[in-house]
XYZ file of C-alpha atoms in Angstrom:
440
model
C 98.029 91.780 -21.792
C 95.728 92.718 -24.573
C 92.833 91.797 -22.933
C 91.605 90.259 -26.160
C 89.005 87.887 -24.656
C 87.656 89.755 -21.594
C 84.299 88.588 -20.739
C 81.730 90.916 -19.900
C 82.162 90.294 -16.297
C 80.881 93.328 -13.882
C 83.906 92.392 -11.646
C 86.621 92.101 -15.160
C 85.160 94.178 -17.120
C 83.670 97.252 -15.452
C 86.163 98.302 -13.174
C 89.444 100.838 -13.170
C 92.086 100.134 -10.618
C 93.348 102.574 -8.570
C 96.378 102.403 -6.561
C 95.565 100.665 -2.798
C 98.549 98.757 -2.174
C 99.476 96.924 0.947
C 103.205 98.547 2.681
C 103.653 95.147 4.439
C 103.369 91.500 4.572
C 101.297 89.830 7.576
C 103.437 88.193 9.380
C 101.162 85.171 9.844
C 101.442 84.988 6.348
C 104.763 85.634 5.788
C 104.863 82.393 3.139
C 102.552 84.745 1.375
C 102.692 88.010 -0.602
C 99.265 90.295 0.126
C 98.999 91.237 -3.218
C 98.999 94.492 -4.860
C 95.633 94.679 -6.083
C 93.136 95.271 -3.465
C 89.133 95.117 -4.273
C 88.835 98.878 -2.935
C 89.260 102.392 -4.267
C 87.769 101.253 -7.806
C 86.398 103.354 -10.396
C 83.237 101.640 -12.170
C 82.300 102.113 -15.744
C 78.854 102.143 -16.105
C 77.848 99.733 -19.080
C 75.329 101.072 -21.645
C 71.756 101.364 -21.549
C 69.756 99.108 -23.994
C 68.362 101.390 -25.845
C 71.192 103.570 -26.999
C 71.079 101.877 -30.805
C 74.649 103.661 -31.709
C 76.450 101.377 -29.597
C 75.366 98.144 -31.660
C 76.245 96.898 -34.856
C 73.264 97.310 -37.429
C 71.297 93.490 -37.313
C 73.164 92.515 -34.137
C 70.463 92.409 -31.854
C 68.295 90.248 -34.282
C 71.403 88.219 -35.061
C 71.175 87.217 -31.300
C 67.370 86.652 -31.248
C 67.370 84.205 -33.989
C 70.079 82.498 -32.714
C 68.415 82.448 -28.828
C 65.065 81.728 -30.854
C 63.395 84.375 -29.126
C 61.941 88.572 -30.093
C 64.437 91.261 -30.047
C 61.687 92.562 -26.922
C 62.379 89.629 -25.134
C 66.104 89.947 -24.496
C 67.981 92.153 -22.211
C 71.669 93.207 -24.049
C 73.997 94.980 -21.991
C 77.024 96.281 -22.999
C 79.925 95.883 -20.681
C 83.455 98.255 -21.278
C 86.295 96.437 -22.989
C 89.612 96.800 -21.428
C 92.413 96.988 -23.959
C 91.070 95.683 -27.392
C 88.602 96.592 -30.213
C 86.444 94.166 -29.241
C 83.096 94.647 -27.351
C 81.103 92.380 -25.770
C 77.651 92.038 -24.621
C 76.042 89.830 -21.738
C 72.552 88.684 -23.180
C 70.069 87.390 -20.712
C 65.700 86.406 -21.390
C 63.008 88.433 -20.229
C 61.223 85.194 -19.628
C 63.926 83.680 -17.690
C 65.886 80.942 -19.836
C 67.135 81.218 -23.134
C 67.289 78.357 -25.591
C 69.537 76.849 -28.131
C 69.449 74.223 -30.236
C 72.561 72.518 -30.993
C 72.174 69.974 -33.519
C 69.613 67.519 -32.297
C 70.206 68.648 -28.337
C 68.460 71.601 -26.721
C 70.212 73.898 -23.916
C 68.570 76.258 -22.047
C 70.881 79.128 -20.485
C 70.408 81.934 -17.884
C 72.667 84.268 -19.824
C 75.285 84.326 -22.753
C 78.243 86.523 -23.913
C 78.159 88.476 -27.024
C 81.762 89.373 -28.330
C 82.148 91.653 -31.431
C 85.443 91.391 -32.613
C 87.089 93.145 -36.137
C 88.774 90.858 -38.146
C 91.973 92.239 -37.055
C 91.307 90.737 -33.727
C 92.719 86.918 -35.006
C 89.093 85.394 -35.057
C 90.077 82.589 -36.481
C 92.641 81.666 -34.873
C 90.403 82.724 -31.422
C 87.858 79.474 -32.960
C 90.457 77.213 -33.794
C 93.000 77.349 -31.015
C 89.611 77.495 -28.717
C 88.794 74.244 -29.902
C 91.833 72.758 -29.769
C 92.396 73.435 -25.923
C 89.234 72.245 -25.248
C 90.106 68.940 -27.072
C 93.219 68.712 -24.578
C 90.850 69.245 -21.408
C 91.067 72.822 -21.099
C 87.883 74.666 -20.298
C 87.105 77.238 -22.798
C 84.017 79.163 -23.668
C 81.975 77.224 -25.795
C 81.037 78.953 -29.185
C 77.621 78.253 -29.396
C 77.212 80.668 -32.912
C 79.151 82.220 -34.717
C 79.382 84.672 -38.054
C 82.994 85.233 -38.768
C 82.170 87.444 -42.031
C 80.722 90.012 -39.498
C 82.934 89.169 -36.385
C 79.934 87.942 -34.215
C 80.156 85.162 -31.905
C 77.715 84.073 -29.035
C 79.616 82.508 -26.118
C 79.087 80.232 -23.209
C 79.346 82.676 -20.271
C 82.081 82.393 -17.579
C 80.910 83.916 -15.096
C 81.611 86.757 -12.655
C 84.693 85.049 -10.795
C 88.057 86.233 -12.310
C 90.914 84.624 -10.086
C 92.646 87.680 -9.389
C 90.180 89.082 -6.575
C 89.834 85.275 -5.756
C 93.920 85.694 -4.950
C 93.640 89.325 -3.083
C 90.858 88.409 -0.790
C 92.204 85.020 0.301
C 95.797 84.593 -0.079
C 96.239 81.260 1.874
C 93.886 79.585 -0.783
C 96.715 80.510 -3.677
C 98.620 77.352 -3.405
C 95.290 75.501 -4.292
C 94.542 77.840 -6.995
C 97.931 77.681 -8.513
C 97.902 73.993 -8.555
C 94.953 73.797 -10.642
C 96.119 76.553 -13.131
C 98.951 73.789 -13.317
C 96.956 71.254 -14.222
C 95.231 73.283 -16.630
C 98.849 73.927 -18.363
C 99.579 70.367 -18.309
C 96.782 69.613 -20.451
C 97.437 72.474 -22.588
C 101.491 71.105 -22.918
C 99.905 67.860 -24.130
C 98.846 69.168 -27.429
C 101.213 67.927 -30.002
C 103.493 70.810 -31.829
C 103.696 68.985 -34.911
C 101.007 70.502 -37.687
C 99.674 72.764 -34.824
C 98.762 75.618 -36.972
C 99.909 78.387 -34.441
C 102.780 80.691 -34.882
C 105.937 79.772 -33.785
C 108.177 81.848 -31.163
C 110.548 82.291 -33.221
C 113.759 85.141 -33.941
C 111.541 87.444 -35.710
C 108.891 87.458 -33.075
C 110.716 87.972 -30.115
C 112.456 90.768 -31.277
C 109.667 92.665 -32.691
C 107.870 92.013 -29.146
C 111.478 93.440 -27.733
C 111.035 96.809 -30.028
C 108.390 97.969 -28.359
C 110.419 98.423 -24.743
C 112.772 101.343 -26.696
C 109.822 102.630 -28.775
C 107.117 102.757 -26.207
C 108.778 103.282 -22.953
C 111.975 104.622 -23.320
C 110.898 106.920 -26.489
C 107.634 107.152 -26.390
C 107.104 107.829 -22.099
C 110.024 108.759 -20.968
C 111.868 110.457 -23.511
C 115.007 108.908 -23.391
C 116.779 108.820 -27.074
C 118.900 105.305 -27.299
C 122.259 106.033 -28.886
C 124.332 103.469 -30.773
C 125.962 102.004 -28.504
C 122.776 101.285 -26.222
C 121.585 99.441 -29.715
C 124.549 97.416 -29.992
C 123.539 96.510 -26.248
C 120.151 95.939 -26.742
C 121.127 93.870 -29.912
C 123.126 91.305 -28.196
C 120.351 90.819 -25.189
C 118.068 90.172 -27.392
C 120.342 87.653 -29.452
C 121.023 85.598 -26.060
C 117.594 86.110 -25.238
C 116.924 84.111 -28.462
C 119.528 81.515 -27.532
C 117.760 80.721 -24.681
C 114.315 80.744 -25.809
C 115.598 78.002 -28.048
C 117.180 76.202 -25.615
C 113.986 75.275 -23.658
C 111.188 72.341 -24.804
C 108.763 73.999 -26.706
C 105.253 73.463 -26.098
C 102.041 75.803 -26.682
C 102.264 79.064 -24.684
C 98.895 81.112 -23.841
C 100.939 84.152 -23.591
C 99.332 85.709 -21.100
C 98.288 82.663 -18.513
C 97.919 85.063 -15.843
C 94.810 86.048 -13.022
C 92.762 88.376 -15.529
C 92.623 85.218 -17.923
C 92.029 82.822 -15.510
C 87.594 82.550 -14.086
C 86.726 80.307 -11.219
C 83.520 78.315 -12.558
C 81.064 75.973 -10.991
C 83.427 73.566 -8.466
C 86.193 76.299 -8.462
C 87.263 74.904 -11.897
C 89.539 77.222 -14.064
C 88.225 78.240 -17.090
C 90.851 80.212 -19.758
C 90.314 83.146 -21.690
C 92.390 85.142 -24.278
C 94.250 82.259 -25.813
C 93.584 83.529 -29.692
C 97.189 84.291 -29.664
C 98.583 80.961 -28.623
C 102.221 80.226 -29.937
C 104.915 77.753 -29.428
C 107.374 78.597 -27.491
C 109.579 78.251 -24.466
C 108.102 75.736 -21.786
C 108.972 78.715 -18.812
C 106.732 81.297 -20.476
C 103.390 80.693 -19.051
C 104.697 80.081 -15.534
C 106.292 83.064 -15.499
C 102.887 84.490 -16.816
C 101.284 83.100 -13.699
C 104.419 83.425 -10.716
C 105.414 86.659 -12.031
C 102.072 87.947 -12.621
C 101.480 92.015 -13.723
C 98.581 92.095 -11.520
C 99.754 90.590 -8.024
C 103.178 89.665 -6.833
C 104.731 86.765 -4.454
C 107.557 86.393 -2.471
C 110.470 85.132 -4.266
C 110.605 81.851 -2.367
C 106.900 81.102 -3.054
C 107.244 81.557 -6.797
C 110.227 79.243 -6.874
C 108.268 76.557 -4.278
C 105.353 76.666 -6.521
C 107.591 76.793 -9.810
C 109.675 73.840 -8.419
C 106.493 72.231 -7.631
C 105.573 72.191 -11.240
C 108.871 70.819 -12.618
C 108.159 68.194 -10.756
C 105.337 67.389 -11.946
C 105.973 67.992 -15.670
C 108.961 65.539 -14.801
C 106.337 62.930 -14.048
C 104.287 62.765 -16.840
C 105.486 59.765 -18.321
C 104.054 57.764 -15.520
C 101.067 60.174 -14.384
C 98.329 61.858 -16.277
C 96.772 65.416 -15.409
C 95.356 65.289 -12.488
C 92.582 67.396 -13.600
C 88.987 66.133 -15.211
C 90.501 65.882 -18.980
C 89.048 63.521 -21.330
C 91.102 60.488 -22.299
C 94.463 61.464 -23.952
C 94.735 60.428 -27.471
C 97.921 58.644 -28.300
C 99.687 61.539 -29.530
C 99.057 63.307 -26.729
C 100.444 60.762 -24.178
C 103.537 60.159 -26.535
C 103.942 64.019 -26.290
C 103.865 63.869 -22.529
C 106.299 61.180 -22.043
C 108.579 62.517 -24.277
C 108.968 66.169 -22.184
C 108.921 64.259 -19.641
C 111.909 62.826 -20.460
C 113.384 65.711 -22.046
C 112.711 67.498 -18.230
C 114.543 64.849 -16.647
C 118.015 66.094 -18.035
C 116.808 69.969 -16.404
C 118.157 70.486 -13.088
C 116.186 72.789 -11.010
C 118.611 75.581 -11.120
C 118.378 75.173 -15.164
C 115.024 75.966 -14.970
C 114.734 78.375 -12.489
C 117.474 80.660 -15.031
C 114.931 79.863 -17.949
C 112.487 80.986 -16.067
C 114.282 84.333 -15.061
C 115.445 85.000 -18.237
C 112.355 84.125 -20.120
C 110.388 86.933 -17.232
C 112.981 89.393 -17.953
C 111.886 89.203 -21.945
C 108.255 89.488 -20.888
C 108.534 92.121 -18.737
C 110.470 94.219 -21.039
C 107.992 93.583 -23.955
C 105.271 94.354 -21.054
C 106.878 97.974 -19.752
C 106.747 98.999 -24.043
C 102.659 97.891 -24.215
C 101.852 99.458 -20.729
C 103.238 102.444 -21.883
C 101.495 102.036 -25.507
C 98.203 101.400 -24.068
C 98.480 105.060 -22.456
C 99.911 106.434 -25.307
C 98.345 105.274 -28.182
C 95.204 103.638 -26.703
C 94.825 106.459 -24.147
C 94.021 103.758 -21.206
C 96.109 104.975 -18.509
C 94.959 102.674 -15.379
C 98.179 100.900 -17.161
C 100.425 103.337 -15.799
C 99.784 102.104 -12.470
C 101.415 98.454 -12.857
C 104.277 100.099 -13.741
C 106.366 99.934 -11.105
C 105.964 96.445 -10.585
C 106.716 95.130 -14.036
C 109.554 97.473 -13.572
C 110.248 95.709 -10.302
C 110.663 92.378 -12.183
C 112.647 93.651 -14.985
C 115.323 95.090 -11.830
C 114.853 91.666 -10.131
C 115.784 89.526 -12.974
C 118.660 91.837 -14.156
C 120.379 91.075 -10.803
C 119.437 87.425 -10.549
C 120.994 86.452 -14.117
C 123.665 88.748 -14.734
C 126.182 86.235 -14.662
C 124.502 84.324 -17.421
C 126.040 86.489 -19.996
C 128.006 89.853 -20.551
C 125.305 91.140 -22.328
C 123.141 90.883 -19.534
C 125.133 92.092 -16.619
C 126.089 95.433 -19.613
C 121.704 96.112 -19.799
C 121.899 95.816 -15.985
C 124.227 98.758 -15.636
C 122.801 100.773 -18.296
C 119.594 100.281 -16.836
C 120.538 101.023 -12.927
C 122.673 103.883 -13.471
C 121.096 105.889 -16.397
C 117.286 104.672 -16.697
C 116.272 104.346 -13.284
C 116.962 107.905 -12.148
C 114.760 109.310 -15.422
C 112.102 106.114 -14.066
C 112.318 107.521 -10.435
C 111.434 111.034 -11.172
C 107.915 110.127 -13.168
C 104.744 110.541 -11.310
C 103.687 107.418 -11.541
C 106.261 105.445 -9.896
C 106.491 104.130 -6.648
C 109.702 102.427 -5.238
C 108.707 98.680 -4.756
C 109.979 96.212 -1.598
C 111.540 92.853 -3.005
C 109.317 91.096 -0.248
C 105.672 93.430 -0.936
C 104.369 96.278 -2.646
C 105.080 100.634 -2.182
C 107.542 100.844 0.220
């Protein structure tokens, strides 16, 4: 949700959504949902001029020449607006046509490269090393062609204009297709052993810190609504069986946010993965839900359990079958890891999973309501405000399809349809969502 590794795409970086949402579903698609985010009604941020020195860091520019091996005069840096990070990045692109690197004894030559600045609070190395390892387990990353840490520089292989999410919007049939290979990409990623991996764990601690910020930031902070103790006490015990059942699922490594602003469509409509510098372990569901229960666009309920079901399945068969995507050879850690989810999986019934999956959403989407509402407070970027109603939308949706699971759940569900949604109703940006499309 961050945004911590947006390219400097003209279509993903340099636009503002505003609110063009479909009232219906076409009938002739009725398997699909056409999606809430439509590729009109958008507000462009202009990127900066060249020459306007303030807006790069002192020895940048002949940072990127040396490493390019060409003059400062030569190159053409642009930079292209962040979204909800510190970071900035920079396409870079030769006057003479094609740039050149050497790397070690081979020599590329490149139309164009990506330039990301990033503070060291931004997890650099963590964005290297968890880069690397994907990329080890066949998933396509950026490659880091140079890099100085020290100063937070890094020149990247560019991705590309071709985010997924317009991709989705414009051609809704071709989802199924799409989702299969984001899939296969998480199948590869699943394969990387847990043991030693050097990445946070999902653990107590973390979940309910990432819980805090739904009272702090949404109910405090935008809506004014002062918890009392009892609320707490509430709040206390979701979040306890939410940590049950985090636990209860296979852990594997989790993106975090696997969704259609982190996914580009590359040469051969490969998917390539950004933002993964704050890769954890955790609960198998998470990145599906990510993905099915996206911020950005939303499906039918059937579809996201057809394509959800669809993916059991084939985590259930990866003892016998490898990813069906173009990843290098699995080591033998990597195939021992498969086979043994894959027989973990095979003691999940679908219904199992389908609850992880709701219950896993409903912690997302809570954390997701409290950093929404912190990006407009705090960060002052309200386009946020409009994906409100949807995230809201799945919070409501998986209060009512789990409230049997436990007390503690079906006590947040009342609280939160008799006292919160009134106060939610009666803020400006709302709009009342249809289970089966967008603003009713």
């Amino acid at each position: 949700m961050r945004g911590q590794f947006h390219r400097s795409l003209p279509l993903f970086f340099a636009v503002r959504w505003q609110q063009s949402r479909p009232s219906a579903i076409n009938s002739d698609r009725s398997q699909h949902l056409l999606c809430q985010r439509y590729l009109t009604d958008m507000e462009v941020v202009t990127g900066a001029s060249d020459f306007d020195m303030s807006l790069y860091p002192a020895g940048l520019k002949e940072w990127i020449a040396r490493a390019v091996q060409c003059a400062v005069s030569e190159m053409n840096i642009e930079l292209i607006a962040g979204d909800a990070s510190p970071r900035r990045y920079y396409r870079v692109t030769s006057l003479k046509g094609l740039a050149t690197l050497n790397i070690g004894a081979e020599t590329h030559e490149m139309a164009s490269f990506i330039v990301m600045v990033s503070p060291a609070s931004e997890n650099n190395e963590a964005f290297l090393r968890v880069g690397a390892q994907m990329a080890k387990a066949g998933v396509r990353t950026p490659a880091v062609w140079a890099q100085s840490v020290e100063q937070g520089w890094f020149l990247l292989e560019d991705f590309g204009d071709r985010q997924l999410l317009p991709s989705l919007v414009n051609n809704p049939d071709s989802a199924t297709a799409f989702y299969q290979k984001a899939f296969d990409v998480l199948v590869c990623q699943v394969s990387l052993p847990c043991e030693r991996a050097d990445i946070p764990s999902y653990d107590a601690e973390r979940l309910k810190t990432e819980l805090d910020v739904f009272p702090k930031w949404f109910l405090s902070g935008l809506l004014g609504v002062q918890p009392d103790e009892r609320w707490r006490q509430c709040f206390a015990a979701l979040t306890d069986d939410l940590i049950s059942m985090f636990a209860e699922q296979p852990s594997v490594w989790v993106h975090r946010d696997f969704h259609s602003r982190n996914l580009m469509l590359l040469e051969a409509e490969e998917l390539g993965v950004i933002d993964f510098q704050d890769a954890v372990l955790g609960p198998i569901t998470y990145d599906p839900v990510s993905l099915l229960k996206d911020c950005y666009i939303r499906w039918p309920r059937a579809q996201q359990l057809a394509w959800l079901n669809g993916y059991l399945a084939q985590l259930r068969r990866l003892g016998v079958a490898a990813p069906s995507v173009n990843a290098p050879t699995l080591s033998a850690e990597q195939a021992s890891r498969l086979q043994a989810l894959s027989t973990q999986l095979g003691e999940v019934s679908a219904a199992q999973f389908q609850r992880w999956f709701d219950l896993t959403g409903l912690q997302r989407h809570l954390r997701v309501l409290g950093v929404f509402a912190r990006l407009h407070l705090r960060d002052h970027k309200s386009s946020y405000l409009a994906d409100l109603p949807l995230v809201t939308e799945y919070v409501r949706e998986a209060l009512a399809l789990t409230t049997n699971a436990h007390s503690s759940v079906a006590e947040f569900r009342d609280w939160f349809e008799s006292d919160l949604m009134p106060v939610i109703r009666e803020q400006p940006w709302y709009k009342a969502i249809d289970s089966e499309g967008w603003a009713l």
